[in-house]
Amino acid sequence: MCIVESFHESSSSPSVIASTPPSFKYLERARPIPPDFDLANIRGPRGGGICIFYRNNFRSSAKDLGNFTSFELLSSYFTFWDSHLLIVVIYRPGSEPITCTFFTEFTDLLSKVVCYSCDLFILGDINIHLDQDIADTRRFNNLLSSHGLVQLVTGPTHRH
């Protein structure tokens, strides 16, 4: 199970530990703290963060696919018996505008992940209305298509 906007601070966050079912493990990546962020004046959670929860009989190997400024990323290579799977979870905050930087960085990410010779799942929330025929949607879908990937979500995933 993959979660975005987990609002956790670290791997020892009580919310992450309490959310982990018996016989499961987790990988996590808290939202990076910006250099100018004032921790002394924070009220409530900082937002962001990604977690992957998986059965402890899966072998997991975290993959560093780079650092990106326009989205958060957590990725891992999973092995279960003879099955191999690369899971990439991304979160692009909806409060941020869609920029050329996002498309450049997403293209860089796709160039890296399509090199793996295993099943690939890219999951998460990119906050682009893929159910609407707009320029950003077309550009995103063209990127997927040009890398031999298919968008499986075909309708809205929430209201408004």
mmCIF file with all atom_site columns, N, CA and C in Angstrom, residues 24-88:
data_model
loop_
_atom_site.group_PDB
_atom_site.id
_atom_site.type_symbol
_atom_site.label_atom_id
_atom_site.label_alt_id
_atom_site.label_comp_id
_atom_site.label_asym_id
_atom_site.label_entity_id
_atom_site.label_seq_id
_atom_site.pdbx_PDB_ins_code
_atom_site.Cartn_x
_atom_site.Cartn_y
_atom_site.Cartn_z
_atom_site.occupancy
_atom_site.B_iso_or_equiv
_atom_site.pdbx_formal_charge
_atom_site.auth_seq_id
_atom_site.auth_comp_id
_atom_site.auth_asym_id
_atom_site.auth_atom_id
_atom_site.pdbx_PDB_model_num
ATOM 1   N N  . PHE A 1 24 ? 4.106  -6.647  8.586  1.00 0.00 ? 24 PHE A N  1
ATOM 2   C CA . PHE A 1 24 ? 4.408  -5.703  7.525  1.00 0.00 ? 24 PHE A CA 1
ATOM 3   C C  . PHE A 1 24 ? 5.623  -4.867  7.914  1.00 0.00 ? 24 PHE A C  1
ATOM 4   N N  . LYS A 1 25 ? 6.257  -4.306  6.909  1.00 0.00 ? 25 LYS A N  1
ATOM 5   C CA . LYS A 1 25 ? 7.345  -3.340  7.077  1.00 0.00 ? 25 LYS A CA 1
ATOM 6   C C  . LYS A 1 25 ? 6.947  -2.088  6.319  1.00 0.00 ? 25 LYS A C  1
ATOM 7   N N  . TYR A 1 26 ? 7.751  -1.049  6.450  1.00 0.00 ? 26 TYR A N  1
ATOM 8   C CA . TYR A 1 26 ? 7.467  0.161   5.692  1.00 0.00 ? 26 TYR A CA 1
ATOM 9   C C  . TYR A 1 26 ? 8.757  0.838   5.252  1.00 0.00 ? 26 TYR A C  1
ATOM 10  N N  . LEU A 1 27 ? 8.620  1.557   4.160  1.00 0.00 ? 27 LEU A N  1
ATOM 11  C CA . LEU A 1 27 ? 9.628  2.500   3.694  1.00 0.00 ? 27 LEU A CA 1
ATOM 12  C C  . LEU A 1 27 ? 8.973  3.862   3.783  1.00 0.00 ? 27 LEU A C  1
ATOM 13  N N  . GLU A 1 28 ? 9.745  4.884   4.055  1.00 0.00 ? 28 GLU A N  1
ATOM 14  C CA . GLU A 1 28 ? 9.141  6.204   4.169  1.00 0.00 ? 28 GLU A CA 1
ATOM 15  C C  . GLU A 1 28 ? 10.115 7.277   3.712  1.00 0.00 ? 28 GLU A C  1
ATOM 16  N N  . ARG A 1 29 ? 9.539  8.376   3.334  1.00 0.00 ? 29 ARG A N  1
ATOM 17  C CA . ARG A 1 29 ? 10.312 9.571   3.030  1.00 0.00 ? 29 ARG A CA 1
ATOM 18  C C  . ARG A 1 29 ? 9.477  10.765  3.470  1.00 0.00 ? 29 ARG A C  1
ATOM 19  N N  . ALA A 1 30 ? 9.928  11.387  4.541  1.00 0.00 ? 30 ALA A N  1
ATOM 20  C CA . ALA A 1 30 ? 9.250  12.582  5.028  1.00 0.00 ? 30 ALA A CA 1
ATOM 21  C C  . ALA A 1 30 ? 9.534  13.732  4.072  1.00 0.00 ? 30 ALA A C  1
ATOM 22  N N  . ARG A 1 31 ? 8.634  14.692  4.034  1.00 0.00 ? 31 ARG A N  1
ATOM 23  C CA . ARG A 1 31 ? 8.857  15.865  3.196  1.00 0.00 ? 31 ARG A CA 1
ATOM 24  C C  . ARG A 1 31 ? 10.136 16.562  3.652  1.00 0.00 ? 31 ARG A C  1
ATOM 25  N N  . PRO A 1 32 ? 11.042 16.840  2.718  1.00 0.00 ? 32 PRO A N  1
ATOM 26  C CA . PRO A 1 32 ? 12.273 17.543  3.099  1.00 0.00 ? 32 PRO A CA 1
ATOM 27  C C  . PRO A 1 32 ? 11.963 18.920  3.685  1.00 0.00 ? 32 PRO A C  1
ATOM 28  N N  . ILE A 1 33 ? 12.746 19.296  4.658  1.00 0.00 ? 33 ILE A N  1
ATOM 29  C CA . ILE A 1 33 ? 12.562 20.600  5.296  1.00 0.00 ? 33 ILE A CA 1
ATOM 30  C C  . ILE A 1 33 ? 13.330 21.645  4.499  1.00 0.00 ? 33 ILE A C  1
ATOM 31  N N  . PRO A 1 34 ? 12.642 22.677  3.985  1.00 0.00 ? 34 PRO A N  1
ATOM 32  C CA . PRO A 1 34 ? 13.349 23.735  3.250  1.00 0.00 ? 34 PRO A CA 1
ATOM 33  C C  . PRO A 1 34 ? 14.347 24.443  4.160  1.00 0.00 ? 34 PRO A C  1
ATOM 34  N N  . PRO A 1 35 ? 15.458 24.937  3.605  1.00 0.00 ? 35 PRO A N  1
ATOM 35  C CA . PRO A 1 35 ? 16.478 25.589  4.421  1.00 0.00 ? 35 PRO A CA 1
ATOM 36  C C  . PRO A 1 35 ? 15.959 26.788  5.205  1.00 0.00 ? 35 PRO A C  1
ATOM 37  N N  . ASP A 1 36 ? 14.977 27.497  4.680  1.00 0.00 ? 36 ASP A N  1
ATOM 38  C CA . ASP A 1 36 ? 14.470 28.698  5.355  1.00 0.00 ? 36 ASP A CA 1
ATOM 39  C C  . ASP A 1 36 ? 13.245 28.404  6.242  1.00 0.00 ? 36 ASP A C  1
ATOM 40  N N  . PHE A 1 37 ? 12.954 27.132  6.475  1.00 0.00 ? 37 PHE A N  1
ATOM 41  C CA . PHE A 1 37 ? 11.782 26.759  7.253  1.00 0.00 ? 37 PHE A CA 1
ATOM 42  C C  . PHE A 1 37 ? 12.050 26.978  8.741  1.00 0.00 ? 37 PHE A C  1
ATOM 43  N N  . ASP A 1 38 ? 11.133 27.632  9.417  1.00 0.00 ? 38 ASP A N  1
ATOM 44  C CA . ASP A 1 38 ? 11.284 27.944  10.844 1.00 0.00 ? 38 ASP A CA 1
ATOM 45  C C  . ASP A 1 38 ? 10.548 26.892  11.664 1.00 0.00 ? 38 ASP A C  1
ATOM 46  N N  . LEU A 1 39 ? 11.291 25.885  12.138 1.00 0.00 ? 39 LEU A N  1
ATOM 47  C CA . LEU A 1 39 ? 10.684 24.809  12.918 1.00 0.00 ? 39 LEU A CA 1
ATOM 48  C C  . LEU A 1 39 ? 10.093 25.307  14.231 1.00 0.00 ? 39 LEU A C  1
ATOM 49  N N  . ALA A 1 40 ? 10.630 26.409  14.767 1.00 0.00 ? 40 ALA A N  1
ATOM 50  C CA . ALA A 1 40 ? 10.149 26.930  16.054 1.00 0.00 ? 40 ALA A CA 1
ATOM 51  C C  . ALA A 1 40 ? 8.729  27.476  15.948 1.00 0.00 ? 40 ALA A C  1
ATOM 52  N N  . ASN A 1 41 ? 8.312  27.918  14.763 1.00 0.00 ? 41 ASN A N  1
ATOM 53  C CA . ASN A 1 41 ? 6.993  28.529  14.606 1.00 0.00 ? 41 ASN A CA 1
ATOM 54  C C  . ASN A 1 41 ? 5.979  27.634  13.898 1.00 0.00 ? 41 ASN A C  1
ATOM 55  N N  . ILE A 1 42 ? 6.303  26.350  13.752 1.00 0.00 ? 42 ILE A N  1
ATOM 56  C CA . ILE A 1 42 ? 5.370  25.460  13.070 1.00 0.00 ? 42 ILE A CA 1
ATOM 57  C C  . ILE A 1 42 ? 4.186  25.150  13.981 1.00 0.00 ? 42 ILE A C  1
ATOM 58  N N  . ARG A 1 43 ? 3.002  25.153  13.407 1.00 0.00 ? 43 ARG A N  1
ATOM 59  C CA . ARG A 1 43 ? 1.783  24.775  14.129 1.00 0.00 ? 43 ARG A CA 1
ATOM 60  C C  . ARG A 1 43 ? 1.127  23.649  13.332 1.00 0.00 ? 43 ARG A C  1
ATOM 61  N N  . GLY A 1 44 ? 1.095  22.482  13.900 1.00 0.00 ? 44 GLY A N  1
ATOM 62  C CA . GLY A 1 44 ? 0.494  21.345  13.212 1.00 0.00 ? 44 GLY A CA 1
ATOM 63  C C  . GLY A 1 44 ? 1.488  20.683  12.268 1.00 0.00 ? 44 GLY A C  1
ATOM 64  N N  . PRO A 1 45 ? 1.013  19.680  11.516 1.00 0.00 ? 45 PRO A N  1
ATOM 65  C CA . PRO A 1 45 ? 1.898  18.927  10.627 1.00 0.00 ? 45 PRO A CA 1
ATOM 66  C C  . PRO A 1 45 ? 2.358  19.754  9.432  1.00 0.00 ? 45 PRO A C  1
ATOM 67  N N  . ARG A 1 46 ? 3.484  19.371  8.862  1.00 0.00 ? 46 ARG A N  1
ATOM 68  C CA . ARG A 1 46 ? 4.071  20.093  7.736  1.00 0.00 ? 46 ARG A CA 1
ATOM 69  C C  . ARG A 1 46 ? 3.490  19.664  6.394  1.00 0.00 ? 46 ARG A C  1
ATOM 70  N N  . GLY A 1 47 ? 2.801  18.569  6.331  1.00 0.00 ? 47 GLY A N  1
ATOM 71  C CA . GLY A 1 47 ? 2.263  18.080  5.066  1.00 0.00 ? 47 GLY A CA 1
ATOM 72  C C  . GLY A 1 47 ? 3.273  17.215  4.330  1.00 0.00 ? 47 GLY A C  1
ATOM 73  N N  . GLY A 1 48 ? 2.845  16.732  3.174  1.00 0.00 ? 48 GLY A N  1
ATOM 74  C CA . GLY A 1 48 ? 3.715  15.913  2.347  1.00 0.00 ? 48 GLY A CA 1
ATOM 75  C C  . GLY A 1 48 ? 4.052  14.584  2.990  1.00 0.00 ? 48 GLY A C  1
ATOM 76  N N  . GLY A 1 49 ? 5.074  13.957  2.471  1.00 0.00 ? 49 GLY A N  1
ATOM 77  C CA . GLY A 1 49 ? 5.531  12.666  2.968  1.00 0.00 ? 49 GLY A CA 1
ATOM 78  C C  . GLY A 1 49 ? 4.925  11.513  2.202  1.00 0.00 ? 49 GLY A C  1
ATOM 79  N N  . ILE A 1 50 ? 5.720  10.433  2.078  1.00 0.00 ? 50 ILE A N  1
ATOM 80  C CA . ILE A 1 50 ? 5.305  9.249   1.340  1.00 0.00 ? 50 ILE A CA 1
ATOM 81  C C  . ILE A 1 50 ? 5.670  8.015   2.159  1.00 0.00 ? 50 ILE A C  1
ATOM 82  N N  . CYS A 1 51 ? 4.792  7.015   2.149  1.00 0.00 ? 51 CYS A N  1
ATOM 83  C CA . CYS A 1 51 ? 5.060  5.735   2.807  1.00 0.00 ? 51 CYS A CA 1
ATOM 84  C C  . CYS A 1 51 ? 4.663  4.591   1.875  1.00 0.00 ? 51 CYS A C  1
ATOM 85  N N  . ILE A 1 52 ? 5.431  3.514   1.939  1.00 0.00 ? 52 ILE A N  1
ATOM 86  C CA . ILE A 1 52 ? 5.078  2.258   1.278  1.00 0.00 ? 52 ILE A CA 1
ATOM 87  C C  . ILE A 1 52 ? 5.039  1.198   2.373  1.00 0.00 ? 52 ILE A C  1
ATOM 88  N N  . PHE A 1 53 ? 3.890  0.538   2.538  1.00 0.00 ? 53 PHE A N  1
ATOM 89  C CA . PHE A 1 53 ? 3.744  -0.553  3.487  1.00 0.00 ? 53 PHE A CA 1
ATOM 90  C C  . PHE A 1 53 ? 3.710  -1.857  2.690  1.00 0.00 ? 53 PHE A C  1
ATOM 91  N N  . TYR A 1 54 ? 4.460  -2.867  3.145  1.00 0.00 ? 54 TYR A N  1
ATOM 92  C CA . TYR A 1 54 ? 4.533  -4.123  2.398  1.00 0.00 ? 54 TYR A CA 1
ATOM 93  C C  . TYR A 1 54 ? 4.748  -5.299  3.352  1.00 0.00 ? 54 TYR A C  1
ATOM 94  N N  . ARG A 1 55 ? 4.315  -6.464  2.914  1.00 0.00 ? 55 ARG A N  1
ATOM 95  C CA . ARG A 1 55 ? 4.478  -7.676  3.725  1.00 0.00 ? 55 ARG A CA 1
ATOM 96  C C  . ARG A 1 55 ? 5.959  -7.957  3.963  1.00 0.00 ? 55 ARG A C  1
ATOM 97  N N  . ASN A 1 56 ? 6.251  -8.464  5.146  1.00 0.00 ? 56 ASN A N  1
ATOM 98  C CA . ASN A 1 56 ? 7.656  -8.673  5.489  1.00 0.00 ? 56 ASN A CA 1
ATOM 99  C C  . ASN A 1 56 ? 8.281  -9.871  4.780  1.00 0.00 ? 56 ASN A C  1
ATOM 100 N N  . ASN A 1 57 ? 7.503  -10.639 4.009  1.00 0.00 ? 57 ASN A N  1
ATOM 101 C CA . ASN A 1 57 ? 8.111  -11.715 3.221  1.00 0.00 ? 57 ASN A CA 1
ATOM 102 C C  . ASN A 1 57 ? 8.536  -11.238 1.830  1.00 0.00 ? 57 ASN A C  1
ATOM 103 N N  . PHE A 1 58 ? 8.336  -9.966  1.525  1.00 0.00 ? 58 PHE A N  1
ATOM 104 C CA . PHE A 1 58 ? 8.867  -9.365  0.306  1.00 0.00 ? 58 PHE A CA 1
ATOM 105 C C  . PHE A 1 58 ? 10.263 -8.844  0.625  1.00 0.00 ? 58 PHE A C  1
ATOM 106 N N  . ARG A 1 59 ? 11.162 -8.969  -0.321 1.00 0.00 ? 59 ARG A N  1
ATOM 107 C CA . ARG A 1 59 ? 12.466 -8.321  -0.181 1.00 0.00 ? 59 ARG A CA 1
ATOM 108 C C  . ARG A 1 59 ? 12.357 -6.958  -0.833 1.00 0.00 ? 59 ARG A C  1
ATOM 109 N N  . SER A 1 60 ? 12.888 -5.969  -0.163 1.00 0.00 ? 60 SER A N  1
ATOM 110 C CA . SER A 1 60 ? 12.800 -4.599  -0.655 1.00 0.00 ? 60 SER A CA 1
ATOM 111 C C  . SER A 1 60 ? 14.190 -3.994  -0.704 1.00 0.00 ? 60 SER A C  1
ATOM 112 N N  . SER A 1 61 ? 14.418 -3.234  -1.752 1.00 0.00 ? 61 SER A N  1
ATOM 113 C CA . SER A 1 61 ? 15.689 -2.527  -1.901 1.00 0.00 ? 61 SER A CA 1
ATOM 114 C C  . SER A 1 61 ? 15.378 -1.111  -2.384 1.00 0.00 ? 61 SER A C  1
ATOM 115 N N  . ALA A 1 62 ? 15.537 -0.136  -1.491 1.00 0.00 ? 62 ALA A N  1
ATOM 116 C CA . ALA A 1 62 ? 15.253 1.253   -1.863 1.00 0.00 ? 62 ALA A CA 1
ATOM 117 C C  . ALA A 1 62 ? 16.120 1.669   -3.037 1.00 0.00 ? 62 ALA A C  1
ATOM 118 N N  . LYS A 1 63 ? 15.551 2.420   -3.950 1.00 0.00 ? 63 LYS A N  1
ATOM 119 C CA . LYS A 1 63 ? 16.273 2.894   -5.134 1.00 0.00 ? 63 LYS A CA 1
ATOM 120 C C  . LYS A 1 63 ? 16.339 4.414   -5.111 1.00 0.00 ? 63 LYS A C  1
ATOM 121 N N  . ASP A 1 64 ? 17.543 4.931   -5.243 1.00 0.00 ? 64 ASP A N  1
ATOM 122 C CA . ASP A 1 64 ? 17.732 6.379   -5.321 1.00 0.00 ? 64 ASP A CA 1
ATOM 123 C C  . ASP A 1 64 ? 17.662 6.779   -6.785 1.00 0.00 ? 64 ASP A C  1
ATOM 124 N N  . LEU A 1 65 ? 16.577 7.407   -7.154 1.00 0.00 ? 65 LEU A N  1
ATOM 125 C CA . LEU A 1 65 ? 16.387 7.838   -8.541 1.00 0.00 ? 65 LEU A CA 1
ATOM 126 C C  . LEU A 1 65 ? 16.669 9.326   -8.718 1.00 0.00 ? 65 LEU A C  1
ATOM 127 N N  . GLY A 1 66 ? 17.213 9.944   -7.684 1.00 0.00 ? 66 GLY A N  1
ATOM 128 C CA . GLY A 1 66 ? 17.554 11.359  -7.774 1.00 0.00 ? 66 GLY A CA 1
ATOM 129 C C  . GLY A 1 66 ? 16.677 12.208  -6.884 1.00 0.00 ? 66 GLY A C  1
ATOM 130 N N  . ASN A 1 67 ? 17.042 13.462  -6.792 1.00 0.00 ? 67 ASN A N  1
ATOM 131 C CA . ASN A 1 67 ? 16.265 14.438  -6.028 1.00 0.00 ? 67 ASN A CA 1
ATOM 132 C C  . ASN A 1 67 ? 15.587 15.392  -6.993 1.00 0.00 ? 67 ASN A C  1
ATOM 133 N N  . PHE A 1 68 ? 14.338 15.666  -6.728 1.00 0.00 ? 68 PHE A N  1
ATOM 134 C CA . PHE A 1 68 ? 13.554 16.517  -7.597 1.00 0.00 ? 68 PHE A CA 1
ATOM 135 C C  . PHE A 1 68 ? 12.931 17.626  -6.765 1.00 0.00 ? 68 PHE A C  1
ATOM 136 N N  . THR A 1 69 ? 12.810 18.796  -7.347 1.00 0.00 ? 69 THR A N  1
ATOM 137 C CA . THR A 1 69 ? 12.280 19.938  -6.609 1.00 0.00 ? 69 THR A CA 1
ATOM 138 C C  . THR A 1 69 ? 10.779 20.118  -6.796 1.00 0.00 ? 69 THR A C  1
ATOM 139 N N  . SER A 1 70 ? 10.220 19.549  -7.867 1.00 0.00 ? 70 SER A N  1
ATOM 140 C CA . SER A 1 70 ? 8.808  19.788  -8.167 1.00 0.00 ? 70 SER A CA 1
ATOM 141 C C  . SER A 1 70 ? 7.884  18.684  -7.658 1.00 0.00 ? 70 SER A C  1
ATOM 142 N N  . PHE A 1 71 ? 8.447  17.586  -7.155 1.00 0.00 ? 71 PHE A N  1
ATOM 143 C CA . PHE A 1 71 ? 7.643  16.521  -6.572 1.00 0.00 ? 71 PHE A CA 1
ATOM 144 C C  . PHE A 1 71 ? 8.470  15.718  -5.590 1.00 0.00 ? 71 PHE A C  1
ATOM 145 N N  . GLU A 1 72 ? 7.763  15.058  -4.675 1.00 0.00 ? 72 GLU A N  1
ATOM 146 C CA . GLU A 1 72 ? 8.395  14.152  -3.722 1.00 0.00 ? 72 GLU A CA 1
ATOM 147 C C  . GLU A 1 72 ? 8.412  12.758  -4.338 1.00 0.00 ? 72 GLU A C  1
ATOM 148 N N  . LEU A 1 73 ? 9.397  11.957  -3.946 1.00 0.00 ? 73 LEU A N  1
ATOM 149 C CA . LEU A 1 73 ? 9.596  10.659  -4.577 1.00 0.00 ? 73 LEU A CA 1
ATOM 150 C C  . LEU A 1 73 ? 10.069 9.634   -3.561 1.00 0.00 ? 73 LEU A C  1
ATOM 151 N N  . LEU A 1 74 ? 9.529  8.426   -3.667 1.00 0.00 ? 74 LEU A N  1
ATOM 152 C CA . LEU A 1 74 ? 10.015 7.264   -2.913 1.00 0.00 ? 74 LEU A CA 1
ATOM 153 C C  . LEU A 1 74 ? 9.923  6.084   -3.854 1.00 0.00 ? 74 LEU A C  1
ATOM 154 N N  . SER A 1 75 ? 11.003 5.325   -3.972 1.00 0.00 ? 75 SER A N  1
ATOM 155 C CA . SER A 1 75 ? 10.986 4.187   -4.883 1.00 0.00 ? 75 SER A CA 1
ATOM 156 C C  . SER A 1 75 ? 11.722 3.006   -4.270 1.00 0.00 ? 75 SER A C  1
ATOM 157 N N  . SER A 1 76 ? 11.267 1.823   -4.652 1.00 0.00 ? 76 SER A N  1
ATOM 158 C CA . SER A 1 76 ? 11.890 0.608   -4.153 1.00 0.00 ? 76 SER A CA 1
ATOM 159 C C  . SER A 1 76 ? 11.680 -0.525  -5.145 1.00 0.00 ? 76 SER A C  1
ATOM 160 N N  . TYR A 1 77 ? 12.656 -1.408  -5.157 1.00 0.00 ? 77 TYR A N  1
ATOM 161 C CA . TYR A 1 77 ? 12.620 -2.616  -5.974 1.00 0.00 ? 77 TYR A CA 1
ATOM 162 C C  . TYR A 1 77 ? 12.178 -3.748  -5.047 1.00 0.00 ? 77 TYR A C  1
ATOM 163 N N  . PHE A 1 78 ? 11.116 -4.459  -5.418 1.00 0.00 ? 78 PHE A N  1
ATOM 164 C CA . PHE A 1 78 ? 10.587 -5.541  -4.593 1.00 0.00 ? 78 PHE A CA 1
ATOM 165 C C  . PHE A 1 78 ? 10.772 -6.874  -5.294 1.00 0.00 ? 78 PHE A C  1
ATOM 166 N N  . THR A 1 79 ? 11.097 -7.892  -4.499 1.00 0.00 ? 79 THR A N  1
ATOM 167 C CA . THR A 1 79 ? 11.236 -9.252  -5.000 1.00 0.00 ? 79 THR A CA 1
ATOM 168 C C  . THR A 1 79 ? 10.400 -10.173 -4.129 1.00 0.00 ? 79 THR A C  1
ATOM 169 N N  . PHE A 1 80 ? 9.610  -11.006 -4.766 1.00 0.00 ? 80 PHE A N  1
ATOM 170 C CA . PHE A 1 80 ? 8.815  -12.012 -4.075 1.00 0.00 ? 80 PHE A CA 1
ATOM 171 C C  . PHE A 1 80 ? 8.842  -13.258 -4.934 1.00 0.00 ? 80 PHE A C  1
ATOM 172 N N  . TRP A 1 81 ? 9.480  -14.294 -4.458 1.00 0.00 ? 81 TRP A N  1
ATOM 173 C CA . TRP A 1 81 ? 9.739  -15.510 -5.218 1.00 0.00 ? 81 TRP A CA 1
ATOM 174 C C  . TRP A 1 81 ? 10.417 -15.124 -6.524 1.00 0.00 ? 81 TRP A C  1
ATOM 175 N N  . ASP A 1 82 ? 9.784  -15.383 -7.673 1.00 0.00 ? 82 ASP A N  1
ATOM 176 C CA . ASP A 1 82 ? 10.395 -15.053 -8.965 1.00 0.00 ? 82 ASP A CA 1
ATOM 177 C C  . ASP A 1 82 ? 9.878  -13.752 -9.552 1.00 0.00 ? 82 ASP A C  1
ATOM 178 N N  . SER A 1 83 ? 9.086  -13.010 -8.800 1.00 0.00 ? 83 SER A N  1
ATOM 179 C CA . SER A 1 83 ? 8.520  -11.754 -9.291 1.00 0.00 ? 83 SER A CA 1
ATOM 180 C C  . SER A 1 83 ? 9.403  -10.579 -8.887 1.00 0.00 ? 83 SER A C  1
ATOM 181 N N  . HIS A 1 84 ? 9.555  -9.662  -9.813 1.00 0.00 ? 84 HIS A N  1
ATOM 182 C CA . HIS A 1 84 ? 10.353 -8.458  -9.574 1.00 0.00 ? 84 HIS A CA 1
ATOM 183 C C  . HIS A 1 84 ? 9.518  -7.246  -9.978 1.00 0.00 ? 84 HIS A C  1
ATOM 184 N N  . LEU A 1 85 ? 9.539  -6.225  -9.119 1.00 0.00 ? 85 LEU A N  1
ATOM 185 C CA . LEU A 1 85 ? 8.667  -5.081  -9.316 1.00 0.00 ? 85 LEU A CA 1
ATOM 186 C C  . LEU A 1 85 ? 9.362  -3.818  -8.820 1.00 0.00 ? 85 LEU A C  1
ATOM 187 N N  . LEU A 1 86 ? 9.316  -2.784  -9.635 1.00 0.00 ? 86 LEU A N  1
ATOM 188 C CA . LEU A 1 86 ? 9.799  -1.472  -9.210 1.00 0.00 ? 86 LEU A CA 1
ATOM 189 C C  . LEU A 1 86 ? 8.570  -0.607  -8.953 1.00 0.00 ? 86 LEU A C  1
ATOM 190 N N  . ILE A 1 87 ? 8.465  -0.125  -7.717 1.00 0.00 ? 87 ILE A N  1
ATOM 191 C CA . ILE A 1 87 ? 7.367  0.776   -7.360 1.00 0.00 ? 87 ILE A CA 1
ATOM 192 C C  . ILE A 1 87 ? 7.955  2.159   -7.151 1.00 0.00 ? 87 ILE A C  1
ATOM 193 N N  . VAL A 1 88 ? 7.385  3.132   -7.839 1.00 0.00 ? 88 VAL A N  1
ATOM 194 C CA . VAL A 1 88 ? 7.790  4.526   -7.728 1.00 0.00 ? 88 VAL A CA 1
ATOM 195 C C  . VAL A 1 88 ? 6.562  5.307   -7.292 1.00 0.00 ? 88 VAL A C  1
#
